Amino acid sequence: MYALRRIISTLTNKNEDLQNFLETVDNTLTGLQDESWKVMSELEAELELLRSTLEEKGAELRAAIKEEQQRKEAELQNQLSEGKFALLSCEELLEFANQTLTITNEEEFLKVTKKRSKTQNQRHEVTMAPAFRLSTRLAASENMSQFTVDFSVERAELQRLHFLPVPRAPEVDASSCVARDNTITVAWRPAGEDAPDGNSGSGRVGCYEVEYRKTNRDNALRTAGEACWEKIQDIRETQVTITDLKFDSQFIVIRVRARNKTAAGEFSEPVVMETRAFNFSFDAASAHPELKVQSDTVTWEPQGVKGHDPRLKGKDPKPSRSATPSPNKTAGSRAARFAGESYTVLGDQEMNGSCHYWELRPLADWKSFSVGVAYRASLGRFDQLGKSSGSWCLHGSQWLQTTLSAKHNNRAKALEWPLPQRIGIYCDYDNGDLLFIDVDRLRLLHSFRTKFTHPLVPAFTVWCGGISITTGLQVPSFMGNFLSTNRSLSNLSQ
């Protein structure tokens, strides 16, 4: 029967993996179609730009040839007009000279030449001067060789047109990836010769992009309901540190890709990093009727206000307090887990092994709170934390006087330290260690050393004011110093 259950479980997991794989293939096919249409549109746009640029350049070159042709034509036409005028003058003078040579009488010869000269001066007729002033050198030639073109190089360049080189996928260095203090450091190696630089036209890397998402599976396939990829862009180095993470899943999947100026390459093979941490919430069903549980916050909201709690007798209630019963507990509901002056609420997750850490912050208007751990069954309905053998806590109070103390089994130890604003709680179930830390000052407030015999739950009491908790935290690295010191002191005392 056990073997059959194992087979069924294996087949169920395999079936789920196949469904997720088929969904991934289907999504990839859709993405491929969209991406192909996109790059085809971009190609057509680039070709149109090339055609437009070629037409513009052709028009510019044609205009230059036409302009030079017109200039030369104007100069030659001017020379042609001047030459014709000079030729006409020359022919007239030549005819007059020939006629004059036929005159034999000297007196008549002088009379004709004198009359010719006088007529020319009065009419400004053509003389020999234009013919002698006219240059017979052409003002322009028919040569237009300066406009000779040879686009063989450009043609060769066009024939070499191809798609831009895309950076290859980098390789994530799993041995250098570290999850510590709710911070993840990821390192990778560029593929081949790829490396970040400023060469925008090459396939070399300009920057990197990192994507990560949380999952509760130890593989890279995404299942329905899991988180989408979160992105970090424009990374210039071959590593990145992701900070301020809440580890509320068992794993984080990380992948990297390289990008040049125009294109991004393929993603690297995903790397799965374990991110186990203690995650819990307030168990609203366990809360005292006068405690209001809201996400990671608990506030005290008294139902009767004045006279309900002996400590408030004769005191005027704060105007901001409401006398309306808490929405968590209304008339007609089942009996509350805690009642009377046990203003307690428990966590909804148990600890029965390993190490756990979480933090507490008192809200601005608090008067009294306790934080610690307890055996669930050890707390009676009217019991307060630290007053039984099955509960351990740190208690802070600003009522009448300021006090800080550690409580267990109805015994209290006063602690000479200012009230902290951020308290770290560390529980090592297997070794029986329970430590309370002033996180802001990195000070060990108190430690309990015992042997836990039953599952523990986080436990809290709030009276006047409220508290908030932070979970999903790894055990901080600074705890190592407190643990070594605490165990050394324990050995000395023994």
Coordinates of N, CA, C and O in Angstrom, one line a residue, residues 24 38 44 48 61 95 100 106 108 182 204 207 215 219 225 229-230 317 329 365 382 408 414 431 450 467 479 494:
T24 N 4.1 26.1 -20.7 CA 5.3 26.9 -21.0 C 5.5 26.9 -22.5 O 5.8 27.9 -23.1
K38 N 7.1 41.4 -34.6 CA 7.8 42.7 -34.1 C 9.1 42.9 -34.9 O 9.3 44.0 -35.4
E44 N 11.3 46.0 -41.9 CA 10.6 46.8 -42.9 C 10.9 48.3 -42.7 O 11.1 49.1 -43.6
E48 N 12.9 50.8 -45.3 CA 12.3 52.0 -45.8 C 13.2 53.2 -45.5 O 13.3 54.1 -46.4
L61 N 23.0 64.5 -55.3 CA 24.0 64.4 -56.3 C 23.6 64.9 -57.7 O 24.3 65.5 -58.4
E95 N 37.4 93.8 -94.9 CA 36.7 94.2 -96.2 C 37.2 95.7 -96.5 O 37.5 96.0 -97.7
T100 N 40.4 99.6 -99.7 CA 41.4 100.7 -99.7 C 42.6 100.4 -100.5 O 43.2 101.3 -101.2
E106 N 46.8 108.9 -104.0 CA 47.2 109.1 -102.6 C 46.2 110.1 -101.9 O 45.8 109.8 -100.8
E108 N 43.1 110.7 -102.6 CA 41.8 110.0 -102.4 C 41.9 108.9 -101.3 O 41.0 108.8 -100.5
N182 N 18.6 38.0 4.4 CA 17.5 38.4 3.5 C 18.0 39.2 2.3 O 17.3 40.1 1.8
R204 N 29.2 42.8 -28.4 CA 29.7 42.8 -27.0 C 28.6 43.4 -26.0 O 27.8 44.2 -26.4
C207 N 25.3 45.9 -21.0 CA 24.8 45.8 -19.7 C 24.1 44.4 -19.5 O 24.0 43.7 -20.5
T215 N 9.3 30.9 -5.5 CA 8.6 29.7 -5.8 C 8.7 28.7 -4.7 O 9.6 28.9 -3.9
N219 N 12.4 23.7 -9.1 CA 12.8 23.7 -10.5 C 12.3 25.1 -11.0 O 11.6 25.8 -10.4
G225 N -0.4 30.5 -10.3 CA -0.5 31.2 -9.0 C 0.8 31.7 -8.4 O 0.8 32.4 -7.5
W229 N 8.0 37.3 -12.9 CA 9.4 37.6 -12.8 C 9.5 39.1 -12.4 O 8.8 40.0 -12.9
E230 N 10.4 39.4 -11.5 CA 10.8 40.8 -11.1 C 12.1 41.1 -11.8 O 13.0 40.2 -11.9
P317 N -10.7 57.4 29.6 CA -10.2 56.8 28.4 C -9.7 57.8 27.3 O -10.1 58.9 27.3
K329 N -14.1 39.6 17.3 CA -15.0 38.9 18.3 C -16.3 39.6 18.4 O -16.3 40.7 18.9
D365 N 2.1 54.2 20.6 CA 1.3 54.5 21.8 C 1.2 53.3 22.7 O 0.3 53.2 23.5
F382 N -6.9 32.1 30.9 CA -6.7 33.3 31.7 C -5.2 33.5 32.0 O -4.8 34.4 32.7
H408 N 9.6 33.7 33.0 CA 9.4 32.3 32.8 C 9.0 31.6 34.1 O 9.5 31.9 35.2
A414 N 14.6 41.4 36.2 CA 14.7 42.8 35.7 C 15.9 43.0 34.8 O 17.0 42.5 35.2
N431 N 18.6 23.0 20.2 CA 19.6 23.2 21.2 C 19.0 23.9 22.5 O 19.7 24.1 23.5
T450 N 17.2 25.9 27.7 CA 16.3 24.8 28.3 C 16.3 23.7 27.3 O 17.0 23.6 26.3
I467 N 1.5 46.3 18.6 CA 2.8 45.8 18.1 C 2.7 45.4 16.7 O 1.6 45.2 16.2
M479 N 23.8 37.0 14.6 CA 23.5 36.1 15.7 C 24.6 35.2 16.1 O 24.6 34.7 17.2
Q494 N 28.2 26.1 34.1 CA 28.0 24.7 34.4 C 29.3 24.2 35.1 O 29.3 23.3 35.9

